[in-house]
PDB file of C-alpha atoms in Angstrom:
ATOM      1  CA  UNK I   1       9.758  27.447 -11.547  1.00 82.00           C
ATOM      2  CA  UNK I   2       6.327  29.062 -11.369  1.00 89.00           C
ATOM      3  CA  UNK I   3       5.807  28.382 -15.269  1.00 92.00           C
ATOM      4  CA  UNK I   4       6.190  24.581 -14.406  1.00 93.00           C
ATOM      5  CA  UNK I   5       3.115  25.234 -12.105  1.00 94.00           C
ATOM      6  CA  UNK I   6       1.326  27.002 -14.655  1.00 95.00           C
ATOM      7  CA  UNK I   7       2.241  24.798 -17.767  1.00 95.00           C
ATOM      8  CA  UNK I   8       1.451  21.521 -15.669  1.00 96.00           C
ATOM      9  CA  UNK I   9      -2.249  22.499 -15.010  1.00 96.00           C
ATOM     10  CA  UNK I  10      -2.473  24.101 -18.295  1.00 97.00           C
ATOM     11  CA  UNK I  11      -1.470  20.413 -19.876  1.00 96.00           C
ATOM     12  CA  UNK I  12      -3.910  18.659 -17.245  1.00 97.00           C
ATOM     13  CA  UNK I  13      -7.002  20.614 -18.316  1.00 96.00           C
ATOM     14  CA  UNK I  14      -5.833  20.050 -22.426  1.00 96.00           C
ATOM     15  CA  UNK I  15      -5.513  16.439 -21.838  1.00 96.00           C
ATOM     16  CA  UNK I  16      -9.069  16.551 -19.973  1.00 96.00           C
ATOM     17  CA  UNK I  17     -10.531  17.992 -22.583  1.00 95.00           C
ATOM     18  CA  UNK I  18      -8.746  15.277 -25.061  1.00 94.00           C
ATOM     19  CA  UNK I  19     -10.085  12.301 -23.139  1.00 94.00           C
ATOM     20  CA  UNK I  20     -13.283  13.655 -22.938  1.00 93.00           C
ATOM     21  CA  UNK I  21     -13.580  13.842 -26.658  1.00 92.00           C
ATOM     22  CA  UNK I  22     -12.637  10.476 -26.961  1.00 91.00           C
ATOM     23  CA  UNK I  23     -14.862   9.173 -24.486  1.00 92.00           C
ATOM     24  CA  UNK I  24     -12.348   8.295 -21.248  1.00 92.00           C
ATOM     25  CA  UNK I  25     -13.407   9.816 -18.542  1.00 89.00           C
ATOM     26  CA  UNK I  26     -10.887   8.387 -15.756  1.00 90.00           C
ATOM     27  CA  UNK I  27      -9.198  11.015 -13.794  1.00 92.00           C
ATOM     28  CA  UNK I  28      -5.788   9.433 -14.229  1.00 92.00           C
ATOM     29  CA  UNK I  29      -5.030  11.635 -17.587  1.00 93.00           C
ATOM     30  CA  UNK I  30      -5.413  14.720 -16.212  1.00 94.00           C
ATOM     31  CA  UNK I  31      -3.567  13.802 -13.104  1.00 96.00           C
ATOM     32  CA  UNK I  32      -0.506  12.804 -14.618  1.00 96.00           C
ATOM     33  CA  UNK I  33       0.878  16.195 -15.735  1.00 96.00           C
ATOM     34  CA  UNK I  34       0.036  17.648 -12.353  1.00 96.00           C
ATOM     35  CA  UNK I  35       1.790  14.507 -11.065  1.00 96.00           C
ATOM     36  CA  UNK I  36       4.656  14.820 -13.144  1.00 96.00           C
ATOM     37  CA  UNK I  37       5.159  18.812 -12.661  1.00 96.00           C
ATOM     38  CA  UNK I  38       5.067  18.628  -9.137  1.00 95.00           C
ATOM     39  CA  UNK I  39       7.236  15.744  -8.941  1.00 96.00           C
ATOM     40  CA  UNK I  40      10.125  17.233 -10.815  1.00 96.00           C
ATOM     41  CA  UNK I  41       9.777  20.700  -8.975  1.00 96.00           C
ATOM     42  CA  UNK I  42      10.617  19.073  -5.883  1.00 96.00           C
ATOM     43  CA  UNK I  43      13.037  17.116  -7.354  1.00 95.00           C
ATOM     44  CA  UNK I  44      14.740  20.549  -8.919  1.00 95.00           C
ATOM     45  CA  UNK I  45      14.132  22.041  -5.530  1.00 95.00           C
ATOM     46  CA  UNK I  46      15.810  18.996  -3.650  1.00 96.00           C
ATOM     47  CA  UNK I  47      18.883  19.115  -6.480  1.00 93.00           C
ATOM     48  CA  UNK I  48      19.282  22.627  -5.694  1.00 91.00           C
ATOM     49  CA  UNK I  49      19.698  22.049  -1.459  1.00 91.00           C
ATOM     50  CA  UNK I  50      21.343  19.336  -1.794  1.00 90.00           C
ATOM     51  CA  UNK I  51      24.200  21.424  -4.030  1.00 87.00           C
ATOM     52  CA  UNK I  52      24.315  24.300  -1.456  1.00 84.00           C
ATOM     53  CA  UNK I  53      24.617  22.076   1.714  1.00 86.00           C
ATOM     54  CA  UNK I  54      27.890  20.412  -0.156  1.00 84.00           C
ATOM     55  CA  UNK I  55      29.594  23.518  -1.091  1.00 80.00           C
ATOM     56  CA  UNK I  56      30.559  25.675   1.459  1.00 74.00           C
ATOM     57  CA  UNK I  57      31.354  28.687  -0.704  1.00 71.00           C
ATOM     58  CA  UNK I  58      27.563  29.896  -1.892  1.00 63.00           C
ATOM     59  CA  UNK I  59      29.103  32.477  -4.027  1.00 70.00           C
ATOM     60  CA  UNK I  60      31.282  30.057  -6.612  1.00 77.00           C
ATOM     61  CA  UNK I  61      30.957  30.228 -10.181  1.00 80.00           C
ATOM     62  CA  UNK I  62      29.854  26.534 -10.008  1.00 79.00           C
ATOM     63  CA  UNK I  63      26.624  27.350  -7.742  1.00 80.00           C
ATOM     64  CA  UNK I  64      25.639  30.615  -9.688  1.00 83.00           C
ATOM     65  CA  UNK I  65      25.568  28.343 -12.705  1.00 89.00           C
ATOM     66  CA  UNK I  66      23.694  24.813 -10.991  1.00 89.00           C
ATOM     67  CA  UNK I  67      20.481  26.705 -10.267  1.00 89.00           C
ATOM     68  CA  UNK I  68      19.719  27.926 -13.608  1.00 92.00           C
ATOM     69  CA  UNK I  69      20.829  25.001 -15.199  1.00 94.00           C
ATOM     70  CA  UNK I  70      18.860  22.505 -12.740  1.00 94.00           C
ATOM     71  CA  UNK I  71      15.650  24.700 -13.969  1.00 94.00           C
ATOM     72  CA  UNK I  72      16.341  24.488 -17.364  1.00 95.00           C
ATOM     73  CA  UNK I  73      16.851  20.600 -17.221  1.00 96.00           C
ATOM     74  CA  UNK I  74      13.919  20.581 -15.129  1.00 96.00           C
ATOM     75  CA  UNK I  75      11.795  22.160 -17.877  1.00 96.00           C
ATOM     76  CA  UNK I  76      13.116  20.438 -20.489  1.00 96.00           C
ATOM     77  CA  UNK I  77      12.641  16.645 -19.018  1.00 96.00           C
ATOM     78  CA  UNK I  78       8.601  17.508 -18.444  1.00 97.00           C
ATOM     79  CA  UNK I  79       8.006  18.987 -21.756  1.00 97.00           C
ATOM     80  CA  UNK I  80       9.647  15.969 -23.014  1.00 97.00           C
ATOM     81  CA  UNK I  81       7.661  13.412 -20.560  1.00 97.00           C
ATOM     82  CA  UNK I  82       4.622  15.315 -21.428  1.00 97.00           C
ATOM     83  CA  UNK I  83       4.950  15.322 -24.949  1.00 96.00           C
ATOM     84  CA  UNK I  84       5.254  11.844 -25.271  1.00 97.00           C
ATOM     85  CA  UNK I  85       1.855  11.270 -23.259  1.00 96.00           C
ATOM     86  CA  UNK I  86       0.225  14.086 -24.978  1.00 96.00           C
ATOM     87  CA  UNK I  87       1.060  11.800 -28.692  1.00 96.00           C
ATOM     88  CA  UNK I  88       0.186   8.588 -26.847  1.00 95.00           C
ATOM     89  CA  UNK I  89      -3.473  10.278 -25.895  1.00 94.00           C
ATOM     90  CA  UNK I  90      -4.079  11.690 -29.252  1.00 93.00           C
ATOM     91  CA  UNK I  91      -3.170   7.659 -30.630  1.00 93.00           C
ATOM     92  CA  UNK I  92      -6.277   6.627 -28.318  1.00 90.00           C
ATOM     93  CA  UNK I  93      -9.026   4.861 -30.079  1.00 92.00           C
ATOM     94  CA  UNK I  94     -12.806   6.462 -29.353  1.00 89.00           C
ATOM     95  CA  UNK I  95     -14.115   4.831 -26.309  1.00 81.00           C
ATOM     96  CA  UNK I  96     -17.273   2.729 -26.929  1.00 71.00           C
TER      97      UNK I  96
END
């Protein structure tokens, strides 16, 4: 889940740098893929505890499976959250 680290301040500098073309210069656009990231790794994290402390058997098929799938679902859900920002920031009019 370190790529979601990675990826989420890679996205906040490339939306700084979008805004700043544009003229907007509140910190709220680069903040929100930090925001975001973070907020579904602890959610994934969270998911993942939460499935262990219900199954007593840590070796089942079922929880060798949940982890990598919780990641991948995880991954996909912010590249599409920060897609859709990403096209509603490039759709911003030049600040006056």
């Amino acid at each position: 889940m370190l790529i979601l680290i990675v990826v989420s301040v890679i996205a906040a500098v490339m939306f700084h740098r979008k805004t700043s073309e544009k003229g907007y210069h509140s910190p709220r656009f680069w903040m929100y893929p930090l925001i975001v990231g973070n907020g579904l790794l602890l959610f994934a994290f969270a998911a993942k505890w939460i499935a262990t402390q219900f199954v007593s058997d840590g070796a089942s098929p079922l929880i060798t499976i949940y982890g990598p799938v919780v990641d991948l679902l995880t991954l996909v859900g912010f590249f599409l959250l920060i897609g859709k920002a990403w096209k509603q920031i490039q759709q911003l009019p030049p600040s006056e």
